[in-house]
């Protein structure tokens, strides 16, 4: 079944069989230690609708696992990172005693981790297997914490239901297969148990462990919510919702109470790190509301992301995404010619390069590309540049930041003069607007991007919020 058909079927199923179930996801800082886990358990105890809990690896574990995946790691570094993983788990175990069923599974998982980590990974499949141990271990510990707080909790291996292709390190979920497996293995357990499972990981058709990419636990939670026809997904993290900008940059940044799916998708895509961008896909197509809040301060509320359009048109937030490239392709052959852009994008596709923004003139096209350290394509391949250079002049600019204004029905009328006045103090390399009424994007020099964001927030958003 193709992806679009599967998605359509999932959406129809969700509309016909919606339940009151809630899927809750807790990030790494929320399950960092026993005290953090205990706080999270209180959130679950307070909401009887939470039937599935997806957990990340405890904070710090994934960094050790990533280090262990490196091919050039020394013997001492390997031992140090294995010890680091075990120390984080042992610190939590010092605060509780595992029931027999959990203790056996935990011990076996620890043995499997030590064996693979000591041997070293030799394939992408083994890398995914090694990276999966963080979530697998934390889910044992969190299950026990829930039991200590009076819940009938069981640990469930998400690989039984979350089915993907075999694209290791960034697997694509199989929506139809996941829904079928959840109906068989997961749904029958929900009436009697709170299910604790893992974010970030799944399995392919051969039963091999796969991962959805770093930060994929949010995505996992939304996929599970879609598979069990849940009414909402609650993403518990270390911040009180989604803010108008990074509060570390702007002291007057404020949490946004409600966002539409479109607005939230734009914010996640263009730099807001609170929510994984892919989370919106299953939530939107299956009409599942998403809540983002702080596990440290649940009483302060958070941000609800809903299908309905935002009631506040205009600019809601400003985000930034650093480490961007600007690829400019220029050729007189573009003038009054057809097929130039098709040729360009065919070559980019051959090298699996994802394009963000595109602007064109009569004889040139400018394209922005993500060059962040965790991007799927860390930098432009020279072979790709050589192919492009066969029919046009190619230039590449580095050290740029993509700044995005996010909102609803953004139209450059009332804000136009104010925005231009704010930007007049900075060197703007590219502006893109019109393809979506939910964003206005531009490139600036990376050294100036923090000041650009602060200026926009101060002179546009803070004034707007005070009015």
Short mmCIF file of N, CA, C and O in Angstrom, two decimals, residues 54 105 108-110 112-113 116 125-137 139-140 155-165 168 171 174 177-182 185-186 195-212 220 224:
data_model
loop_
_atom_site.label_atom_id
_atom_site.label_comp_id
_atom_site.label_asym_id
_atom_site.label_seq_id
_atom_site.Cartn_x
_atom_site.Cartn_y
_atom_site.Cartn_z
N UNK A 54 5.28 7.07 25.85
CA UNK A 54 6.50 6.86 25.07
C UNK A 54 7.63 7.65 25.72
O UNK A 54 7.48 8.86 25.95
N UNK A 105 14.18 -8.55 32.17
CA UNK A 105 14.31 -7.89 30.87
C UNK A 105 15.39 -6.83 30.88
O UNK A 105 16.15 -6.69 29.91
N UNK A 108 18.87 -8.50 30.81
CA UNK A 108 19.17 -9.04 29.48
C UNK A 108 19.50 -7.92 28.50
O UNK A 108 20.37 -8.07 27.63
N UNK A 109 18.80 -6.80 28.63
CA UNK A 109 19.05 -5.66 27.73
C UNK A 109 20.42 -5.05 28.00
O UNK A 109 21.13 -4.66 27.07
N UNK A 110 20.79 -4.96 29.27
CA UNK A 110 22.12 -4.45 29.62
C UNK A 110 23.20 -5.35 29.03
O UNK A 110 24.21 -4.87 28.46
N UNK A 112 23.00 -7.29 26.38
CA UNK A 112 23.02 -7.11 24.93
C UNK A 112 23.70 -5.80 24.56
O UNK A 112 24.47 -5.73 23.59
N UNK A 113 23.45 -4.75 25.34
CA UNK A 113 24.10 -3.47 25.10
C UNK A 113 25.61 -3.58 25.25
O UNK A 113 26.38 -3.13 24.38
N UNK A 116 27.26 -5.54 22.27
CA UNK A 116 27.34 -4.82 21.00
C UNK A 116 28.27 -3.61 21.11
O UNK A 116 29.06 -3.34 20.20
N UNK A 125 22.65 -0.94 10.26
CA UNK A 125 21.65 -1.67 11.03
C UNK A 125 22.12 -1.84 12.48
O UNK A 125 21.36 -1.64 13.42
N UNK A 126 23.38 -2.21 12.66
CA UNK A 126 23.92 -2.35 14.01
C UNK A 126 23.96 -1.00 14.73
O UNK A 126 23.78 -0.94 15.95
N UNK A 127 24.19 0.05 13.98
CA UNK A 127 24.18 1.38 14.59
C UNK A 127 22.80 1.70 15.16
O UNK A 127 22.69 2.20 16.29
N UNK A 128 21.76 1.41 14.40
CA UNK A 128 20.41 1.64 14.91
C UNK A 128 20.13 0.77 16.12
O UNK A 128 19.48 1.21 17.08
N UNK A 129 20.61 -0.46 16.09
CA UNK A 129 20.43 -1.37 17.23
C UNK A 129 21.08 -0.78 18.47
O UNK A 129 20.49 -0.77 19.56
N UNK A 130 22.31 -0.27 18.32
CA UNK A 130 23.01 0.29 19.47
C UNK A 130 22.31 1.56 19.98
O UNK A 130 22.15 1.75 21.19
N UNK A 131 21.87 2.41 19.06
CA UNK A 131 21.22 3.66 19.47
C UNK A 131 19.88 3.41 20.17
O UNK A 131 19.40 4.27 20.91
N UNK A 132 19.29 2.25 19.94
CA UNK A 132 17.98 1.97 20.52
C UNK A 132 18.02 1.66 22.01
O UNK A 132 16.99 1.69 22.70
N UNK A 133 19.21 1.36 22.55
CA UNK A 133 19.29 0.88 23.92
C UNK A 133 18.89 1.94 24.95
O UNK A 133 18.41 1.60 26.04
N UNK A 134 19.07 3.21 24.64
CA UNK A 134 18.70 4.26 25.59
C UNK A 134 17.22 4.20 25.94
O UNK A 134 16.83 4.18 27.13
N UNK A 135 16.37 4.18 24.91
CA UNK A 135 14.93 4.11 25.13
C UNK A 135 14.51 2.77 25.73
O UNK A 135 13.61 2.70 26.57
N UNK A 136 15.15 1.71 25.29
CA UNK A 136 14.79 0.38 25.79
C UNK A 136 15.06 0.27 27.30
O UNK A 136 14.26 -0.31 28.04
N UNK A 137 16.17 0.84 27.75
CA UNK A 137 16.50 0.78 29.17
C UNK A 137 15.63 1.71 30.00
O UNK A 137 15.12 1.32 31.06
N UNK A 139 12.67 2.69 29.53
CA UNK A 139 11.28 2.25 29.62
C UNK A 139 11.08 1.21 30.72
O UNK A 139 10.01 1.13 31.33
N UNK A 140 12.09 0.39 30.99
CA UNK A 140 12.01 -0.53 32.13
C UNK A 140 11.91 0.25 33.44
O UNK A 140 11.07 -0.03 34.30
N UNK A 155 5.57 -2.77 30.57
CA UNK A 155 6.49 -2.34 29.52
C UNK A 155 6.15 -3.07 28.22
O UNK A 155 5.91 -4.27 28.21
N UNK A 156 6.17 -2.32 27.14
CA UNK A 156 5.80 -2.87 25.83
C UNK A 156 6.88 -2.50 24.83
O UNK A 156 7.28 -1.32 24.75
N UNK A 157 7.35 -3.47 24.07
CA UNK A 157 8.39 -3.21 23.06
C UNK A 157 7.73 -2.63 21.81
O UNK A 157 6.98 -3.30 21.11
N UNK A 158 8.00 -1.36 21.55
CA UNK A 158 7.34 -0.66 20.45
C UNK A 158 7.64 -1.28 19.10
O UNK A 158 6.90 -1.11 18.12
N UNK A 159 8.73 -2.06 19.01
CA UNK A 159 9.09 -2.68 17.74
C UNK A 159 8.06 -3.71 17.28
O UNK A 159 8.04 -4.10 16.11
N UNK A 160 7.19 -4.13 18.20
CA UNK A 160 6.11 -5.03 17.81
C UNK A 160 5.07 -4.34 16.94
O UNK A 160 4.36 -5.00 16.18
N UNK A 161 4.96 -3.00 17.06
CA UNK A 161 3.87 -2.31 16.35
C UNK A 161 4.35 -1.22 15.40
O UNK A 161 3.71 -0.99 14.37
N UNK A 162 5.42 -0.50 15.75
CA UNK A 162 5.83 0.61 14.90
C UNK A 162 6.71 0.07 13.77
O UNK A 162 7.90 -0.16 13.94
N UNK A 163 6.09 -0.12 12.63
CA UNK A 163 6.74 -0.75 11.49
C UNK A 163 7.26 0.31 10.51
O UNK A 163 6.58 1.30 10.24
N UNK A 164 8.45 0.06 9.99
CA UNK A 164 9.10 1.02 9.10
C UNK A 164 9.73 0.30 7.91
O UNK A 164 9.76 -0.93 7.85
N UNK A 165 10.29 1.09 7.00
CA UNK A 165 11.12 0.51 5.96
C UNK A 165 12.51 0.24 6.53
O UNK A 165 12.72 0.36 7.75
N UNK A 168 17.89 2.63 7.51
CA UNK A 168 18.43 2.76 8.85
C UNK A 168 18.93 4.17 9.11
O UNK A 168 19.44 4.84 8.22
N UNK A 171 14.40 5.98 9.26
CA UNK A 171 13.41 5.09 8.67
C UNK A 171 12.08 5.80 8.45
O UNK A 171 11.70 6.70 9.21
N UNK A 174 5.67 2.75 8.18
CA UNK A 174 4.63 2.13 7.37
C UNK A 174 3.33 2.30 8.15
O UNK A 174 3.06 1.57 9.11
N UNK A 177 0.82 -0.82 8.17
CA UNK A 177 1.33 -1.95 8.94
C UNK A 177 1.35 -1.63 10.43
O UNK A 177 1.07 -2.50 11.28
N UNK A 178 1.66 -0.38 10.77
CA UNK A 178 1.66 0.04 12.18
C UNK A 178 0.26 -0.02 12.76
O UNK A 178 0.05 -0.51 13.88
N UNK A 179 -0.73 0.45 12.00
CA UNK A 179 -2.11 0.41 12.48
C UNK A 179 -2.58 -1.02 12.69
O UNK A 179 -3.23 -1.34 13.70
N UNK A 180 -2.23 -1.91 11.76
CA UNK A 180 -2.65 -3.31 11.87
C UNK A 180 -1.99 -3.99 13.07
O UNK A 180 -2.64 -4.73 13.82
N UNK A 181 -0.70 -3.73 13.26
CA UNK A 181 0.01 -4.35 14.39
C UNK A 181 -0.49 -3.80 15.72
O UNK A 181 -0.61 -4.54 16.70
N UNK A 182 -0.80 -2.51 15.76
CA UNK A 182 -1.32 -1.91 17.00
C UNK A 182 -2.67 -2.50 17.36
O UNK A 182 -2.97 -2.77 18.54
N UNK A 185 -1.77 -6.12 18.72
CA UNK A 185 -0.91 -6.31 19.89
C UNK A 185 -1.06 -5.27 20.99
O UNK A 185 -0.81 -5.56 22.16
N UNK A 186 -1.46 -4.04 20.63
CA UNK A 186 -1.45 -2.94 21.60
C UNK A 186 -2.84 -2.59 22.12
O UNK A 186 -3.05 -2.48 23.33
N UNK A 195 0.47 1.56 29.24
CA UNK A 195 1.55 0.98 28.45
C UNK A 195 2.75 1.93 28.43
O UNK A 195 2.61 3.11 28.05
N UNK A 196 3.90 1.45 28.83
CA UNK A 196 5.13 2.23 28.73
C UNK A 196 5.95 1.65 27.58
O UNK A 196 6.29 0.46 27.58
N UNK A 197 6.25 2.47 26.63
CA UNK A 197 6.99 2.00 25.46
C UNK A 197 8.06 3.01 25.08
O UNK A 197 8.31 3.97 25.81
N UNK A 198 8.70 2.81 23.95
CA UNK A 198 9.87 3.60 23.57
C UNK A 198 9.55 4.53 22.39
O UNK A 198 8.85 4.16 21.47
N UNK A 199 10.09 5.72 22.46
CA UNK A 199 10.07 6.60 21.31
C UNK A 199 11.27 6.32 20.43
O UNK A 199 12.15 5.52 20.80
N UNK A 200 11.30 6.92 19.23
CA UNK A 200 12.50 6.95 18.41
C UNK A 200 12.78 5.69 17.61
O UNK A 200 13.43 5.73 16.57
N UNK A 201 12.28 4.52 18.06
CA UNK A 201 12.68 3.27 17.41
C UNK A 201 11.47 2.53 16.84
O UNK A 201 10.33 2.76 17.22
N UNK A 202 11.75 1.62 15.90
CA UNK A 202 10.75 0.76 15.30
C UNK A 202 11.44 -0.48 14.78
O UNK A 202 12.57 -0.80 15.17
N UNK A 203 10.78 -1.18 13.86
CA UNK A 203 11.41 -2.35 13.24
C UNK A 203 10.93 -2.49 11.81
O UNK A 203 9.83 -2.05 11.46
N UNK A 204 11.79 -3.09 10.97
CA UNK A 204 11.42 -3.25 9.57
C UNK A 204 10.72 -4.61 9.36
O UNK A 204 10.45 -5.34 10.32
N UNK A 205 10.46 -4.94 8.11
CA UNK A 205 9.72 -6.17 7.80
C UNK A 205 10.48 -7.43 8.20
O UNK A 205 9.89 -8.50 8.34
N UNK A 206 11.79 -7.31 8.42
CA UNK A 206 12.61 -8.45 8.81
C UNK A 206 12.83 -8.52 10.31
O UNK A 206 13.62 -9.35 10.79
N UNK A 207 12.18 -7.62 11.06
CA UNK A 207 12.34 -7.61 12.50
C UNK A 207 13.58 -6.90 12.99
O UNK A 207 13.90 -6.94 14.19
N UNK A 208 14.30 -6.23 12.10
CA UNK A 208 15.51 -5.51 12.49
C UNK A 208 15.15 -4.14 13.08
O UNK A 208 14.24 -3.47 12.60
N UNK A 209 15.89 -3.74 14.09
CA UNK A 209 15.64 -2.46 14.74
C UNK A 209 15.98 -1.30 13.81
O UNK A 209 17.04 -1.29 13.16
N UNK A 210 15.08 -0.34 13.75
CA UNK A 210 15.31 0.89 12.98
C UNK A 210 15.11 2.09 13.89
O UNK A 210 14.53 1.97 14.97
N UNK A 211 15.59 3.25 13.46
CA UNK A 211 15.35 4.49 14.20
C UNK A 211 14.77 5.53 13.25
O UNK A 211 15.00 5.50 12.05
N UNK A 212 14.02 6.48 13.85
CA UNK A 212 13.34 7.51 13.06
C UNK A 212 14.18 8.78 12.94
O UNK A 212 13.71 9.77 12.41
N UNK A 220 7.25 9.40 17.05
CA UNK A 220 6.78 8.08 17.48
C UNK A 220 5.45 8.20 18.22
O UNK A 220 4.51 7.43 18.00
N UNK A 224 1.90 6.52 17.17
CA UNK A 224 1.17 5.60 18.05
C UNK A 224 -0.23 6.11 18.32
O UNK A 224 -1.20 5.34 18.37
#
